[in-house]
């Protein structure tokens, strides 16, 4: 199973935000942002910070793709 954060990036674009804006709003580390950019696993806490900052649900930002 593969993780995709494409939904997250679409939200960011729709809200006219930059990735740096998300990082600051959610209080994310540079490492967490790097993992997100490369569709790698991140801690659940990181995902919850993002959903809180964007006022959305988990399934709005992450997608599981079966290989």
Short mmCIF file of N, CA, C and O in Angstrom, two decimals:
data_model
loop_
_atom_site.label_atom_id
_atom_site.label_comp_id
_atom_site.label_asym_id
_atom_site.label_seq_id
_atom_site.Cartn_x
_atom_site.Cartn_y
_atom_site.Cartn_z
N UNK A 1 0.83 -1.17 0.00
CA UNK A 1 0.00 0.00 0.00
C UNK A 1 0.89 1.25 0.00
O UNK A 1 1.89 1.31 0.69
N UNK A 2 0.51 2.22 -0.78
CA UNK A 2 1.29 3.43 -0.95
C UNK A 2 0.48 4.63 -0.42
O UNK A 2 -0.74 4.66 -0.54
N UNK A 3 1.17 5.60 0.14
CA UNK A 3 0.54 6.79 0.69
C UNK A 3 0.69 7.93 -0.31
O UNK A 3 1.75 8.11 -0.91
N UNK A 4 -0.37 8.71 -0.48
CA UNK A 4 -0.32 9.88 -1.33
C UNK A 4 -0.90 11.08 -0.58
O UNK A 4 -1.96 10.97 0.04
N UNK A 5 -0.20 12.20 -0.65
CA UNK A 5 -0.68 13.43 -0.03
C UNK A 5 -1.15 14.42 -1.09
O UNK A 5 -1.23 15.62 -0.83
N UNK A 6 -1.48 13.93 -2.29
CA UNK A 6 -1.92 14.81 -3.37
C UNK A 6 -3.15 15.62 -2.97
O UNK A 6 -3.29 16.78 -3.36
N UNK A 7 -4.04 15.02 -2.19
CA UNK A 7 -5.22 15.75 -1.73
C UNK A 7 -4.81 16.96 -0.89
O UNK A 7 -5.42 18.03 -1.00
N UNK A 8 -3.80 16.79 -0.07
CA UNK A 8 -3.29 17.89 0.76
C UNK A 8 -2.80 19.03 -0.12
O UNK A 8 -3.14 20.19 0.11
N UNK A 9 -2.03 18.71 -1.13
CA UNK A 9 -1.47 19.75 -1.99
C UNK A 9 -2.56 20.48 -2.77
O UNK A 9 -2.46 21.68 -3.02
N UNK A 10 -3.63 19.77 -3.12
CA UNK A 10 -4.76 20.42 -3.80
C UNK A 10 -5.45 21.42 -2.87
O UNK A 10 -5.84 22.51 -3.30
N UNK A 11 -5.59 21.05 -1.60
CA UNK A 11 -6.18 21.97 -0.62
C UNK A 11 -5.32 23.21 -0.50
O UNK A 11 -5.83 24.34 -0.47
N UNK A 12 -4.01 23.01 -0.41
CA UNK A 12 -3.09 24.13 -0.29
C UNK A 12 -3.23 25.08 -1.49
O UNK A 12 -3.30 26.30 -1.32
N UNK A 13 -3.28 24.51 -2.67
CA UNK A 13 -3.42 25.32 -3.89
C UNK A 13 -4.76 26.06 -3.90
O UNK A 13 -4.82 27.26 -4.20
N UNK A 14 -5.84 25.36 -3.55
CA UNK A 14 -7.17 25.97 -3.54
C UNK A 14 -7.25 27.14 -2.56
O UNK A 14 -7.98 28.09 -2.78
N UNK A 15 -6.50 27.05 -1.48
CA UNK A 15 -6.51 28.12 -0.46
C UNK A 15 -5.43 29.17 -0.71
O UNK A 15 -5.21 30.04 0.11
N UNK A 16 -4.78 29.05 -1.86
CA UNK A 16 -3.72 29.99 -2.25
C UNK A 16 -2.63 30.11 -1.18
O UNK A 16 -2.15 31.19 -0.87
N UNK A 17 -2.27 28.96 -0.64
CA UNK A 17 -1.21 28.87 0.36
C UNK A 17 0.04 28.31 -0.28
O UNK A 17 -0.02 27.68 -1.34
N UNK A 18 1.14 28.53 0.38
CA UNK A 18 2.40 27.90 -0.01
C UNK A 18 2.70 26.81 1.02
O UNK A 18 2.15 26.81 2.11
N UNK A 19 3.60 25.92 0.66
CA UNK A 19 3.97 24.85 1.59
C UNK A 19 4.55 25.42 2.87
O UNK A 19 4.33 24.90 3.96
N UNK A 20 5.27 26.52 2.75
CA UNK A 20 5.85 27.18 3.91
C UNK A 20 4.74 27.71 4.83
O UNK A 20 4.86 27.66 6.06
N UNK A 21 3.64 28.18 4.26
CA UNK A 21 2.49 28.65 5.05
C UNK A 21 1.91 27.50 5.86
O UNK A 21 1.56 27.67 7.03
N UNK A 22 1.79 26.34 5.22
CA UNK A 22 1.29 25.16 5.93
C UNK A 22 2.23 24.79 7.07
O UNK A 22 1.79 24.51 8.18
N UNK A 23 3.51 24.77 6.79
CA UNK A 23 4.51 24.41 7.79
C UNK A 23 4.38 25.31 9.02
O UNK A 23 4.38 24.83 10.15
N UNK A 24 4.23 26.60 8.80
CA UNK A 24 4.12 27.54 9.91
C UNK A 24 2.79 27.41 10.63
O UNK A 24 2.74 27.42 11.86
N UNK A 25 1.69 27.28 9.88
CA UNK A 25 0.36 27.20 10.48
C UNK A 25 0.19 25.95 11.34
O UNK A 25 -0.45 25.99 12.39
N UNK A 26 0.78 24.85 10.90
CA UNK A 26 0.63 23.58 11.62
C UNK A 26 1.78 23.31 12.58
O UNK A 26 1.75 22.34 13.33
N UNK A 27 2.82 24.14 12.54
CA UNK A 27 3.97 23.93 13.41
C UNK A 27 4.75 22.67 13.06
O UNK A 27 5.16 21.91 13.93
N UNK A 28 4.96 22.46 11.77
CA UNK A 28 5.65 21.25 11.30
C UNK A 28 7.14 21.50 11.15
O UNK A 28 7.58 22.61 10.85
N UNK A 29 7.90 20.45 11.31
CA UNK A 29 9.35 20.53 11.11
C UNK A 29 9.66 20.43 9.61
O UNK A 29 8.83 19.98 8.82
N UNK A 30 10.86 20.84 9.26
CA UNK A 30 11.31 20.71 7.88
C UNK A 30 11.35 19.25 7.46
O UNK A 30 11.03 18.91 6.31
N UNK A 31 11.70 18.37 8.39
CA UNK A 31 11.74 16.94 8.10
C UNK A 31 10.34 16.40 7.78
O UNK A 31 10.16 15.63 6.83
N UNK A 32 9.35 16.83 8.53
CA UNK A 32 7.97 16.38 8.28
C UNK A 32 7.52 16.84 6.89
O UNK A 32 6.90 16.08 6.15
N UNK A 33 7.86 18.07 6.54
CA UNK A 33 7.49 18.58 5.22
C UNK A 33 8.19 17.79 4.12
O UNK A 33 7.57 17.49 3.10
N UNK A 34 9.43 17.44 4.32
CA UNK A 34 10.17 16.64 3.35
C UNK A 34 9.49 15.28 3.15
O UNK A 34 9.31 14.83 2.02
N UNK A 35 9.10 14.65 4.24
CA UNK A 35 8.41 13.36 4.15
C UNK A 35 7.09 13.50 3.40
O UNK A 35 6.74 12.66 2.57
N UNK A 36 6.35 14.56 3.69
CA UNK A 36 5.08 14.78 3.00
C UNK A 36 5.30 14.98 1.50
O UNK A 36 4.58 14.42 0.69
N UNK A 37 6.30 15.77 1.15
CA UNK A 37 6.59 16.03 -0.27
C UNK A 37 6.93 14.76 -1.03
O UNK A 37 6.67 14.66 -2.22
N UNK A 38 7.54 13.80 -0.35
CA UNK A 38 7.96 12.56 -1.00
C UNK A 38 7.00 11.40 -0.72
O UNK A 38 7.36 10.23 -0.92
N UNK A 39 5.80 11.71 -0.25
CA UNK A 39 4.78 10.69 0.02
C UNK A 39 5.29 9.59 0.94
O UNK A 39 5.00 8.41 0.73
N UNK A 40 6.04 9.99 1.95
CA UNK A 40 6.55 9.04 2.93
C UNK A 40 5.67 9.10 4.18
O UNK A 40 4.92 10.05 4.39
N UNK A 41 5.80 8.10 5.02
CA UNK A 41 5.03 8.05 6.25
C UNK A 41 5.45 9.17 7.20
O UNK A 41 6.62 9.53 7.27
N UNK A 42 4.45 9.71 7.89
CA UNK A 42 4.70 10.71 8.93
C UNK A 42 3.93 10.27 10.17
O UNK A 42 3.04 9.42 10.10
N UNK A 43 4.26 10.87 11.29
CA UNK A 43 3.58 10.52 12.53
C UNK A 43 2.12 10.97 12.46
O UNK A 43 1.79 11.98 11.84
N UNK A 44 1.27 10.24 13.14
CA UNK A 44 -0.15 10.58 13.19
C UNK A 44 -0.33 11.97 13.79
O UNK A 44 -1.17 12.75 13.34
N UNK A 45 0.49 12.32 14.76
CA UNK A 45 0.43 13.64 15.37
C UNK A 45 0.63 14.74 14.32
O UNK A 45 -0.05 15.78 14.35
N UNK A 46 1.51 14.51 13.39
CA UNK A 46 1.76 15.47 12.31
C UNK A 46 0.51 15.64 11.46
O UNK A 46 0.12 16.76 11.12
N UNK A 47 -0.15 14.54 11.13
CA UNK A 47 -1.37 14.60 10.34
C UNK A 47 -2.46 15.35 11.09
O UNK A 47 -3.21 16.14 10.49
N UNK A 48 -2.57 15.14 12.39
CA UNK A 48 -3.58 15.84 13.18
C UNK A 48 -3.29 17.33 13.25
O UNK A 48 -4.20 18.15 13.25
N UNK A 49 -2.03 17.71 13.31
CA UNK A 49 -1.67 19.13 13.30
C UNK A 49 -2.13 19.78 11.98
O UNK A 49 -2.64 20.90 11.97
N UNK A 50 -1.95 19.05 10.90
CA UNK A 50 -2.35 19.58 9.59
C UNK A 50 -3.87 19.73 9.51
O UNK A 50 -4.37 20.76 9.07
N UNK A 51 -4.59 18.70 9.95
CA UNK A 51 -6.05 18.77 9.88
C UNK A 51 -6.58 19.90 10.75
O UNK A 51 -7.54 20.57 10.38
N UNK A 52 -5.95 20.13 11.88
CA UNK A 52 -6.38 21.22 12.76
C UNK A 52 -6.09 22.58 12.10
O UNK A 52 -6.94 23.47 12.09
N UNK A 53 -4.91 22.73 11.53
CA UNK A 53 -4.52 23.99 10.89
C UNK A 53 -5.40 24.30 9.67
O UNK A 53 -5.71 25.46 9.41
N UNK A 54 -5.79 23.27 8.94
CA UNK A 54 -6.59 23.46 7.73
C UNK A 54 -8.09 23.29 7.96
O UNK A 54 -8.88 23.46 7.04
N UNK A 55 -8.46 22.92 9.18
CA UNK A 55 -9.86 22.68 9.53
C UNK A 55 -10.50 21.70 8.55
O UNK A 55 -11.47 22.00 7.86
N UNK A 56 -9.88 20.51 8.48
CA UNK A 56 -10.38 19.48 7.60
C UNK A 56 -10.25 18.12 8.29
O UNK A 56 -9.80 18.04 9.42
N UNK A 57 -10.65 17.07 7.60
CA UNK A 57 -10.58 15.71 8.14
C UNK A 57 -9.37 14.99 7.55
O UNK A 57 -8.82 15.38 6.53
N UNK A 58 -8.99 13.92 8.21
CA UNK A 58 -7.83 13.14 7.78
C UNK A 58 -7.98 12.63 6.35
O UNK A 58 -7.04 12.70 5.55
N UNK A 59 -9.16 12.14 6.01
CA UNK A 59 -9.33 11.61 4.66
C UNK A 59 -9.38 12.71 3.59
O UNK A 59 -9.40 12.43 2.40
N UNK A 60 -9.39 13.98 4.02
CA UNK A 60 -9.30 15.09 3.07
C UNK A 60 -7.87 15.33 2.60
O UNK A 60 -7.66 15.98 1.58
N UNK A 61 -6.88 14.81 3.35
CA UNK A 61 -5.48 15.12 3.04
C UNK A 61 -4.63 13.92 2.67
O UNK A 61 -3.52 14.07 2.17
N UNK A 62 -5.12 12.73 2.93
CA UNK A 62 -4.29 11.54 2.69
C UNK A 62 -5.10 10.50 1.92
O UNK A 62 -6.31 10.39 2.07
N UNK A 63 -4.40 9.77 1.09
CA UNK A 63 -5.03 8.72 0.30
C UNK A 63 -4.11 7.49 0.29
O UNK A 63 -2.90 7.63 0.15
N UNK A 64 -4.71 6.34 0.46
CA UNK A 64 -3.96 5.09 0.38
C UNK A 64 -4.19 4.49 -1.00
O UNK A 64 -5.32 4.33 -1.43
N UNK A 65 -3.11 4.15 -1.66
CA UNK A 65 -3.18 3.60 -3.00
C UNK A 65 -2.66 2.16 -2.96
O UNK A 65 -1.52 1.94 -2.56
N UNK A 66 -3.51 1.24 -3.35
CA UNK A 66 -3.06 -0.16 -3.39
C UNK A 66 -2.18 -0.37 -4.61
O UNK A 66 -2.48 0.10 -5.70
N UNK A 67 -1.10 -1.09 -4.39
CA UNK A 67 -0.16 -1.33 -5.49
C UNK A 67 -0.54 -2.58 -6.24
O UNK A 67 -1.08 -3.48 -5.80
#
